């Protein structure tokens, strides 16, 4: 027999204990409805007009203030609480869209992030459709963002989910493309509507020329596949100019606007 040993260090013990504390805190936060969402505009590179918004969850923590998702999403993902969170954000976004429609405010599509666990729930598509119906959201105003890593593992399941969603008026985006090992097979197999390039895709440095050639090719390919292209995390005008030249459709990043509380968005638009 091969003998296998696992070492359990005190460091691991501390980490586990910390996770437990955080988990209990997150659970209490969910019960107290402390999770809200911010909106970040996505704009057309040529006209400067806002064409969409991405919802980004935040925890309105009673002591810590506004907390970004990097702090609480990993622990929620490890135990399934993430689905409850995703659906809460989803419902708040639907409510906002309904309010805008009813008040005659200009309505812009909003996208929401979907975690791996949420997407693989058997009733995921049905839940999305139910909320869209319940809040009377017309086709084309809700977009779902799936991260590339999730899709790589489940091509067949994912294709069926995407098709089912598109048939019911949802738009589907592939998030974080270029962040990890990007697979061209995904683009071939799954008819997504939007391709979002991760900021790491545009990193400058020793291989900048090569990087640009790849970006230009990918933008062309996306156009041929009739996918909209979004460059994410754009922080400077130099990159905006380069992306415009290369034919990228939209940008989202600090250069244009940071994520803001949903309530501040109207004021931002007026400005
Ligand atoms: P993401 O979907 O890739 O979202 C983009 C992240 O980049 C956001 O971080 C945003 O604030 C940040 N960002 C935007 N523009 C710039 C820029 O110009 N420079 C830099 N350095 N960063 C920029 P955030 O809000 O901390 O969210 C982190 C991640 O958490 C998101 O990455 C997404 O994967 C996840 N997430 C956010 N909301 C939800 C949600 O409701 N459900 C799930 N499952 N995941 C969510
Ligand atoms: Ca996203
Ligand atoms: Ca992203």
mmCIF file of C-alpha atoms and ligand atoms in Angstrom:
data_model
loop_
_atom_site.group_PDB
_atom_site.id
_atom_site.type_symbol
_atom_site.label_atom_id
_atom_site.label_comp_id
_atom_site.label_asym_id
_atom_site.label_seq_id
_atom_site.Cartn_x
_atom_site.Cartn_y
_atom_site.Cartn_z
ATOM 1 C CA UNK A 1 0.000 0.000 0.000
ATOM 2 C CA UNK A 2 1.130 3.510 -0.655
ATOM 3 C CA UNK A 3 0.921 5.533 2.521
ATOM 4 C CA UNK A 4 -0.341 9.040 2.137
ATOM 5 C CA UNK A 5 0.018 11.701 4.764
ATOM 6 C CA UNK A 6 -1.534 15.119 4.962
ATOM 7 C CA UNK A 7 -0.039 17.759 7.180
ATOM 8 C CA UNK A 8 -2.396 19.978 9.057
ATOM 9 C CA UNK A 9 -0.634 23.131 10.124
ATOM 10 C CA UNK A 10 -1.695 25.638 12.727
ATOM 11 C CA UNK A 11 -1.802 28.149 9.905
ATOM 12 C CA UNK A 12 -4.500 26.106 8.179
ATOM 13 C CA UNK A 13 -6.391 25.869 11.447
ATOM 14 C CA UNK A 14 -6.397 29.634 11.844
ATOM 15 C CA UNK A 15 -7.556 30.069 8.275
ATOM 16 C CA UNK A 16 -10.415 27.626 8.778
ATOM 17 C CA UNK A 17 -11.470 29.346 11.973
ATOM 18 C CA UNK A 18 -11.368 32.731 10.241
ATOM 19 C CA UNK A 19 -13.513 31.328 7.447
ATOM 20 C CA UNK A 20 -16.037 30.116 9.980
ATOM 21 C CA UNK A 21 -16.250 33.519 11.578
ATOM 22 C CA UNK A 22 -16.612 35.219 8.201
ATOM 23 C CA UNK A 23 -19.238 32.719 7.115
ATOM 24 C CA UNK A 24 -21.371 33.348 10.181
ATOM 25 C CA UNK A 25 -21.025 37.075 9.591
ATOM 26 C CA UNK A 26 -21.997 36.753 5.927
ATOM 27 C CA UNK A 27 -25.018 34.667 6.847
ATOM 28 C CA UNK A 28 -26.160 37.319 9.312
ATOM 29 C CA UNK A 29 -25.557 39.963 6.630
ATOM 30 C CA UNK A 30 -27.798 38.084 4.207
ATOM 31 C CA UNK A 31 -30.533 37.849 6.818
ATOM 32 C CA UNK A 32 -30.274 41.568 7.541
ATOM 33 C CA UNK A 33 -30.330 42.412 3.816
ATOM 34 C CA UNK A 34 -26.992 44.199 3.953
ATOM 35 C CA UNK A 35 -26.021 43.347 0.390
ATOM 36 C CA UNK A 36 -26.585 46.020 -2.211
ATOM 37 C CA UNK A 37 -25.211 46.583 -5.664
ATOM 38 C CA UNK A 38 -23.242 49.292 -7.403
ATOM 39 C CA UNK A 39 -23.517 50.107 -11.093
ATOM 40 C CA UNK A 40 -20.671 50.705 -13.495
ATOM 41 C CA UNK A 41 -21.420 52.188 -16.924
ATOM 42 C CA UNK A 42 -20.209 50.625 -20.143
ATOM 43 C CA UNK A 43 -19.845 53.095 -22.974
ATOM 44 C CA UNK A 44 -19.599 53.239 -26.735
ATOM 45 C CA UNK A 45 -16.055 54.067 -27.802
ATOM 46 C CA UNK A 46 -17.092 56.268 -30.689
ATOM 47 C CA UNK A 47 -20.060 58.190 -29.352
ATOM 48 C CA UNK A 48 -19.201 58.183 -25.628
ATOM 49 C CA UNK A 49 -22.795 57.192 -24.891
ATOM 50 C CA UNK A 50 -23.669 54.801 -22.063
ATOM 51 C CA UNK A 51 -24.966 51.584 -23.585
ATOM 52 C CA UNK A 52 -25.216 49.391 -20.517
ATOM 53 C CA UNK A 53 -24.505 48.964 -16.820
ATOM 54 C CA UNK A 54 -22.924 46.174 -14.837
ATOM 55 C CA UNK A 55 -24.178 45.425 -11.336
ATOM 56 C CA UNK A 56 -21.414 44.745 -8.819
ATOM 57 C CA UNK A 57 -22.379 43.512 -5.385
ATOM 58 C CA UNK A 58 -21.261 45.327 -2.214
ATOM 59 C CA UNK A 59 -21.718 44.546 1.435
ATOM 60 C CA UNK A 60 -22.985 47.466 3.456
ATOM 61 C CA UNK A 61 -21.283 46.256 6.606
ATOM 62 C CA UNK A 62 -22.476 47.770 9.895
ATOM 63 C CA UNK A 63 -18.883 48.356 11.091
ATOM 64 C CA UNK A 64 -16.604 48.031 8.091
ATOM 65 C CA UNK A 65 -18.608 50.230 5.714
ATOM 66 C CA UNK A 66 -18.831 49.319 2.015
ATOM 67 C CA UNK A 67 -17.007 46.032 1.395
ATOM 68 C CA UNK A 68 -15.976 44.797 -2.093
ATOM 69 C CA UNK A 69 -16.791 41.228 -3.224
ATOM 70 C CA UNK A 70 -13.203 39.949 -3.099
ATOM 71 C CA UNK A 71 -13.620 39.744 0.686
ATOM 72 C CA UNK A 72 -16.811 37.676 0.902
ATOM 73 C CA UNK A 73 -17.436 35.917 -2.431
ATOM 74 C CA UNK A 74 -14.760 33.190 -2.070
ATOM 75 C CA UNK A 75 -16.207 31.966 1.233
ATOM 76 C CA UNK A 76 -19.766 32.155 -0.116
ATOM 77 C CA UNK A 77 -18.731 30.159 -3.157
ATOM 78 C CA UNK A 78 -17.270 27.411 -1.033
ATOM 79 C CA UNK A 79 -20.580 26.655 0.647
ATOM 80 C CA UNK A 80 -23.330 27.554 -1.807
ATOM 81 C CA UNK A 81 -24.503 30.777 -0.118
ATOM 82 C CA UNK A 82 -23.431 32.538 -3.302
ATOM 83 C CA UNK A 83 -26.624 31.438 -5.042
ATOM 84 C CA UNK A 84 -28.745 33.178 -2.438
ATOM 85 C CA UNK A 85 -26.623 36.296 -2.924
ATOM 86 C CA UNK A 86 -26.777 36.134 -6.732
ATOM 87 C CA UNK A 87 -30.563 35.834 -6.658
ATOM 88 C CA UNK A 88 -30.847 38.771 -4.243
ATOM 89 C CA UNK A 89 -28.786 40.972 -6.546
ATOM 90 C CA UNK A 90 -30.782 39.714 -9.527
ATOM 91 C CA UNK A 91 -34.051 40.673 -7.855
ATOM 92 C CA UNK A 92 -32.815 44.144 -6.853
ATOM 93 C CA UNK A 93 -31.687 44.752 -10.437
ATOM 94 C CA UNK A 94 -35.096 43.680 -11.787
ATOM 95 C CA UNK A 95 -36.765 46.019 -9.292
ATOM 96 C CA UNK A 96 -34.604 48.935 -10.469
ATOM 97 C CA UNK A 97 -35.368 48.241 -14.127
ATOM 98 C CA UNK A 98 -39.075 48.071 -13.338
ATOM 99 C CA UNK A 99 -38.903 51.392 -11.460
ATOM 100 C CA UNK A 100 -37.144 53.034 -14.416
ATOM 101 C CA UNK A 101 -39.677 51.689 -16.877
ATOM 102 C CA UNK A 102 -42.640 52.793 -14.738
ATOM 103 C CA UNK A 103 -41.247 56.274 -14.128
ATOM 104 C CA UNK A 104 -40.523 56.850 -17.813
ATOM 105 C CA UNK A 105 -36.792 57.069 -17.123
ATOM 106 C CA UNK A 106 -34.506 56.099 -20.010
ATOM 107 C CA UNK A 107 -33.934 52.381 -19.625
ATOM 108 C CA UNK A 108 -30.494 50.867 -20.201
ATOM 109 C CA UNK A 109 -29.680 47.149 -20.082
ATOM 110 C CA UNK A 110 -28.114 45.920 -16.845
ATOM 111 C CA UNK A 111 -25.874 42.909 -16.575
ATOM 112 C CA UNK A 112 -25.459 40.718 -13.513
ATOM 113 C CA UNK A 113 -22.633 38.357 -12.582
ATOM 114 C CA UNK A 114 -23.492 34.718 -12.168
ATOM 115 C CA UNK A 115 -21.320 32.356 -10.173
ATOM 116 C CA UNK A 116 -20.537 28.815 -11.204
ATOM 117 C CA UNK A 117 -22.666 27.333 -8.414
ATOM 118 C CA UNK A 118 -25.672 29.453 -9.325
ATOM 119 C CA UNK A 119 -25.469 28.604 -13.006
ATOM 120 C CA UNK A 120 -25.425 24.877 -12.271
ATOM 121 C CA UNK A 121 -28.606 24.946 -10.150
ATOM 122 C CA UNK A 122 -31.258 22.845 -11.925
ATOM 123 C CA UNK A 123 -33.821 25.654 -11.665
ATOM 124 C CA UNK A 124 -31.443 28.458 -12.692
ATOM 125 C CA UNK A 125 -32.967 29.266 -16.101
ATOM 126 C CA UNK A 126 -36.490 28.971 -14.726
ATOM 127 C CA UNK A 127 -35.660 31.354 -11.858
ATOM 128 C CA UNK A 128 -34.273 33.934 -14.305
ATOM 129 C CA UNK A 129 -37.412 33.697 -16.427
ATOM 130 C CA UNK A 130 -39.675 33.902 -13.396
ATOM 131 C CA UNK A 131 -38.095 37.146 -12.179
ATOM 132 C CA UNK A 132 -38.146 38.658 -15.677
ATOM 133 C CA UNK A 133 -41.866 37.863 -15.908
ATOM 134 C CA UNK A 134 -42.661 38.976 -12.387
ATOM 135 C CA UNK A 135 -40.998 42.384 -12.875
ATOM 136 C CA UNK A 136 -42.282 42.686 -16.469
ATOM 137 C CA UNK A 137 -38.864 43.337 -17.975
ATOM 138 C CA UNK A 138 -38.955 43.452 -21.791
ATOM 139 C CA UNK A 139 -36.506 41.363 -23.837
ATOM 140 C CA UNK A 140 -32.999 42.739 -24.220
ATOM 141 C CA UNK A 141 -32.674 44.538 -20.878
ATOM 142 C CA UNK A 142 -31.120 41.788 -18.804
ATOM 143 C CA UNK A 143 -27.713 40.365 -19.446
ATOM 144 C CA UNK A 144 -25.935 37.571 -17.601
ATOM 145 C CA UNK A 145 -22.166 37.448 -17.242
ATOM 146 C CA UNK A 146 -20.505 34.068 -16.900
ATOM 147 C CA UNK A 147 -16.809 33.835 -16.219
ATOM 148 C CA UNK A 148 -14.707 32.030 -18.702
ATOM 149 C CA UNK A 149 -13.342 29.564 -16.151
ATOM 150 C CA UNK A 150 -16.839 28.233 -15.468
ATOM 151 C CA UNK A 151 -17.577 27.642 -19.100
ATOM 152 C CA UNK A 152 -14.387 25.745 -19.870
ATOM 153 C CA UNK A 153 -15.442 22.873 -17.644
ATOM 154 C CA UNK A 154 -18.984 22.430 -18.910
ATOM 155 C CA UNK A 155 -19.295 23.186 -22.634
ATOM 156 C CA UNK A 156 -22.374 21.055 -23.336
ATOM 157 C CA UNK A 157 -24.356 21.989 -20.246
ATOM 158 C CA UNK A 158 -23.440 25.587 -20.758
ATOM 159 C CA UNK A 159 -24.492 25.723 -24.404
ATOM 160 C CA UNK A 160 -27.974 24.483 -23.459
ATOM 161 C CA UNK A 161 -28.276 27.044 -20.666
ATOM 162 C CA UNK A 162 -27.215 29.897 -22.950
ATOM 163 C CA UNK A 163 -29.604 28.880 -25.716
ATOM 164 C CA UNK A 164 -32.493 28.566 -23.245
ATOM 165 C CA UNK A 165 -31.783 32.028 -21.866
ATOM 166 C CA UNK A 166 -31.435 33.651 -25.288
ATOM 167 C CA UNK A 167 -34.758 32.166 -26.413
ATOM 168 C CA UNK A 168 -36.372 34.048 -23.533
ATOM 169 C CA UNK A 169 -34.856 37.429 -24.295
ATOM 170 C CA UNK A 170 -31.706 37.378 -22.147
ATOM 171 C CA UNK A 171 -28.324 38.400 -23.462
ATOM 172 C CA UNK A 172 -25.307 36.323 -22.404
ATOM 173 C CA UNK A 173 -21.784 37.597 -21.948
ATOM 174 C CA UNK A 174 -18.518 35.767 -21.520
ATOM 175 C CA UNK A 175 -16.669 37.561 -18.741
ATOM 176 C CA UNK A 176 -12.925 37.721 -18.053
ATOM 177 C CA UNK A 177 -11.853 36.471 -21.474
ATOM 178 C CA UNK A 178 -8.073 36.455 -21.638
ATOM 179 C CA UNK A 179 -7.592 36.313 -17.876
ATOM 180 C CA UNK A 180 -6.634 32.641 -17.730
ATOM 181 C CA UNK A 181 -6.171 30.029 -20.454
ATOM 182 C CA UNK A 182 -8.647 31.272 -23.039
ATOM 183 C CA UNK A 183 -10.022 28.578 -25.243
ATOM 184 C CA UNK A 184 -11.052 29.248 -28.823
ATOM 185 C CA UNK A 185 -13.265 26.174 -28.569
ATOM 186 C CA UNK A 186 -15.574 28.085 -26.259
ATOM 187 C CA UNK A 187 -16.086 30.705 -28.943
ATOM 188 C CA UNK A 188 -16.728 27.973 -31.483
ATOM 189 C CA UNK A 189 -19.126 25.921 -29.343
ATOM 190 C CA UNK A 190 -21.171 28.512 -27.491
ATOM 191 C CA UNK A 191 -23.080 31.305 -29.236
ATOM 192 C CA UNK A 192 -22.599 34.059 -26.654
ATOM 193 C CA UNK A 193 -23.763 37.622 -27.401
ATOM 194 C CA UNK A 194 -20.949 39.552 -25.759
ATOM 195 C CA UNK A 195 -17.232 38.997 -25.232
ATOM 196 C CA UNK A 196 -15.674 40.878 -22.310
ATOM 197 C CA UNK A 197 -11.896 41.121 -22.399
ATOM 198 C CA UNK A 198 -10.132 41.099 -19.082
ATOM 199 C CA UNK A 199 -7.741 43.958 -18.349
ATOM 200 C CA UNK A 200 -4.824 41.519 -18.260
ATOM 201 C CA UNK A 201 -5.362 41.011 -21.979
ATOM 202 C CA UNK A 202 -4.128 44.546 -22.644
ATOM 203 C CA UNK A 203 -1.171 44.526 -20.279
ATOM 204 C CA UNK A 204 1.844 46.361 -21.555
ATOM 205 C CA UNK A 205 5.430 45.232 -21.303
ATOM 206 C CA UNK A 206 8.025 43.161 -23.060
ATOM 207 C CA UNK A 207 5.537 41.437 -25.355
ATOM 208 C CA UNK A 208 3.331 44.430 -26.103
ATOM 209 C CA UNK A 209 3.541 44.117 -29.885
ATOM 210 C CA UNK A 210 2.572 40.453 -29.798
ATOM 211 C CA UNK A 211 -0.222 41.259 -27.363
ATOM 212 C CA UNK A 212 -1.672 43.873 -29.699
ATOM 213 C CA UNK A 213 -1.630 41.481 -32.622
ATOM 214 C CA UNK A 214 -3.608 38.944 -30.588
ATOM 215 C CA UNK A 215 -6.101 41.577 -29.395
ATOM 216 C CA UNK A 216 -6.650 42.839 -32.954
ATOM 217 C CA UNK A 217 -7.242 39.300 -34.216
ATOM 218 C CA UNK A 218 -9.656 38.472 -31.391
ATOM 219 C CA UNK A 219 -11.653 41.643 -32.030
ATOM 220 C CA UNK A 220 -11.933 40.683 -35.691
ATOM 221 C CA UNK A 221 -12.969 37.176 -34.820
ATOM 222 C CA UNK A 222 -15.641 38.422 -32.414
ATOM 223 C CA UNK A 223 -17.005 40.700 -35.119
ATOM 224 C CA UNK A 224 -17.241 37.793 -37.552
ATOM 225 C CA UNK A 225 -19.032 35.764 -34.878
ATOM 226 C CA UNK A 226 -21.421 38.725 -34.387
ATOM 227 C CA UNK A 227 -20.418 39.194 -30.762
ATOM 228 C CA UNK A 228 -20.208 42.613 -29.146
ATOM 229 C CA UNK A 229 -16.819 43.350 -27.612
ATOM 230 C CA UNK A 230 -16.177 45.073 -24.286
ATOM 231 C CA UNK A 231 -12.759 45.992 -22.907
ATOM 232 C CA UNK A 232 -12.803 45.949 -19.100
ATOM 233 C CA UNK A 233 -10.684 47.731 -16.534
ATOM 234 C CA UNK A 234 -9.527 50.466 -18.902
ATOM 235 C CA UNK A 235 -7.779 53.167 -16.900
ATOM 236 C CA UNK A 236 -6.123 55.480 -19.430
ATOM 237 C CA UNK A 237 -6.880 57.366 -22.622
ATOM 238 C CA UNK A 238 -3.952 55.875 -24.496
ATOM 239 C CA UNK A 239 -5.564 52.461 -24.273
ATOM 240 C CA UNK A 240 -8.961 53.913 -25.208
ATOM 241 C CA UNK A 241 -7.438 55.311 -28.414
ATOM 242 C CA UNK A 242 -5.754 52.037 -29.217
ATOM 243 C CA UNK A 243 -8.957 50.064 -28.668
ATOM 244 C CA UNK A 244 -10.925 52.466 -30.820
ATOM 245 C CA UNK A 245 -8.428 52.036 -33.639
ATOM 246 C CA UNK A 246 -8.666 48.279 -33.344
ATOM 247 C CA UNK A 247 -12.467 48.334 -33.543
ATOM 248 C CA UNK A 248 -13.484 47.406 -29.993
ATOM 249 C CA UNK A 249 -17.176 48.286 -29.451
ATOM 250 C CA UNK A 250 -17.379 49.286 -25.788
ATOM 251 C CA UNK A 251 -15.245 50.095 -22.780
ATOM 252 C CA UNK A 252 -15.834 49.813 -19.083
ATOM 253 C CA UNK A 253 -13.303 51.214 -16.657
ATOM 254 C CA UNK A 254 -12.157 53.930 -14.291
ATOM 255 C CA UNK A 255 -11.156 56.110 -17.260
ATOM 256 C CA UNK A 256 -14.850 56.612 -17.816
ATOM 257 C CA UNK A 257 -16.607 55.924 -14.507
ATOM 258 C CA UNK A 258 -16.117 53.955 -11.306
ATOM 259 C CA UNK A 259 -18.868 51.713 -9.962
ATOM 260 C CA UNK A 260 -21.394 53.869 -8.080
ATOM 261 C CA UNK A 261 -24.414 53.279 -5.824
ATOM 262 C CA UNK A 262 -27.483 52.559 -7.956
ATOM 263 C CA UNK A 263 -29.185 55.655 -6.545
ATOM 264 C CA UNK A 264 -26.349 57.956 -7.741
ATOM 265 C CA UNK A 265 -26.618 56.800 -11.308
ATOM 266 C CA UNK A 266 -29.420 59.160 -12.346
ATOM 267 C CA UNK A 267 -27.484 62.143 -11.051
ATOM 268 C CA UNK A 268 -24.422 60.920 -12.930
ATOM 269 C CA UNK A 269 -26.456 60.759 -16.132
ATOM 270 C CA UNK A 270 -27.728 64.287 -15.671
ATOM 271 C CA UNK A 271 -24.188 65.561 -15.229
HETATM 272 P P1 LIG B 1 -15.793 41.386 -12.720
HETATM 273 O O1 LIG B 1 -17.121 40.850 -13.092
HETATM 274 O O2 LIG B 1 -14.667 41.142 -13.643
HETATM 275 O O3 LIG B 1 -16.023 42.932 -12.459
HETATM 276 C C1 LIG B 1 -15.082 43.931 -12.792
HETATM 277 C C2 LIG B 1 -14.261 44.341 -11.593
HETATM 278 O O4 LIG B 1 -13.264 45.291 -12.001
HETATM 279 C C3 LIG B 1 -15.072 45.057 -10.522
HETATM 280 O O5 LIG B 1 -14.487 44.734 -9.254
HETATM 281 C C4 LIG B 1 -14.844 46.540 -10.848
HETATM 282 O O6 LIG B 1 -15.053 47.392 -9.751
HETATM 283 C C5 LIG B 1 -13.397 46.498 -11.269
HETATM 284 N N1 LIG B 1 -13.041 47.592 -12.199
HETATM 285 C C6 LIG B 1 -13.832 48.265 -13.056
HETATM 286 N N2 LIG B 1 -13.136 49.175 -13.767
HETATM 287 C C7 LIG B 1 -11.836 49.070 -13.367
HETATM 288 C C8 LIG B 1 -10.612 49.748 -13.731
HETATM 289 O O7 LIG B 1 -10.568 50.612 -14.591
HETATM 290 N N3 LIG B 1 -9.481 49.334 -13.090
HETATM 291 C C9 LIG B 1 -9.486 48.359 -12.135
HETATM 292 N N4 LIG B 1 -8.335 48.058 -11.549
HETATM 293 N N5 LIG B 1 -10.610 47.701 -11.773
HETATM 294 C C10 LIG B 1 -11.769 48.055 -12.380
HETATM 295 P P2 LIG B 1 -15.400 44.365 -7.993
HETATM 296 O O8 LIG B 1 -16.617 45.220 -7.965
HETATM 297 O O9 LIG B 1 -14.509 44.337 -6.801
HETATM 298 O O10 LIG B 1 -15.871 42.877 -8.322
HETATM 299 C C11 LIG B 1 -14.954 41.805 -8.359
HETATM 300 C C12 LIG B 1 -15.594 40.563 -8.911
HETATM 301 O O11 LIG B 1 -16.604 40.059 -8.037
HETATM 302 C C13 LIG B 1 -16.309 40.766 -10.236
HETATM 303 O O12 LIG B 1 -15.370 40.792 -11.265
HETATM 304 C C14 LIG B 1 -17.222 39.557 -10.277
HETATM 305 O O13 LIG B 1 -16.533 38.416 -10.742
HETATM 306 C C15 LIG B 1 -17.539 39.353 -8.818
HETATM 307 N N6 LIG B 1 -18.924 39.857 -8.558
HETATM 308 C C16 LIG B 1 -19.358 41.131 -8.424
HETATM 309 N N7 LIG B 1 -20.687 41.164 -8.188
HETATM 310 C C17 LIG B 1 -21.113 39.877 -8.177
HETATM 311 C C18 LIG B 1 -22.399 39.246 -7.994
HETATM 312 O O14 LIG B 1 -23.463 39.876 -7.778
HETATM 313 N N8 LIG B 1 -22.419 37.876 -8.058
HETATM 314 C C19 LIG B 1 -21.282 37.141 -8.288
HETATM 315 N N9 LIG B 1 -21.405 35.797 -8.345
HETATM 316 N N10 LIG B 1 -20.093 37.695 -8.485
HETATM 317 C C20 LIG B 1 -20.000 39.050 -8.423
HETATM 318 CA CA1 LIG B 2 -18.480 40.824 -14.724
HETATM 319 CA CA1 LIG B 3 -14.553 40.717 -15.798
#
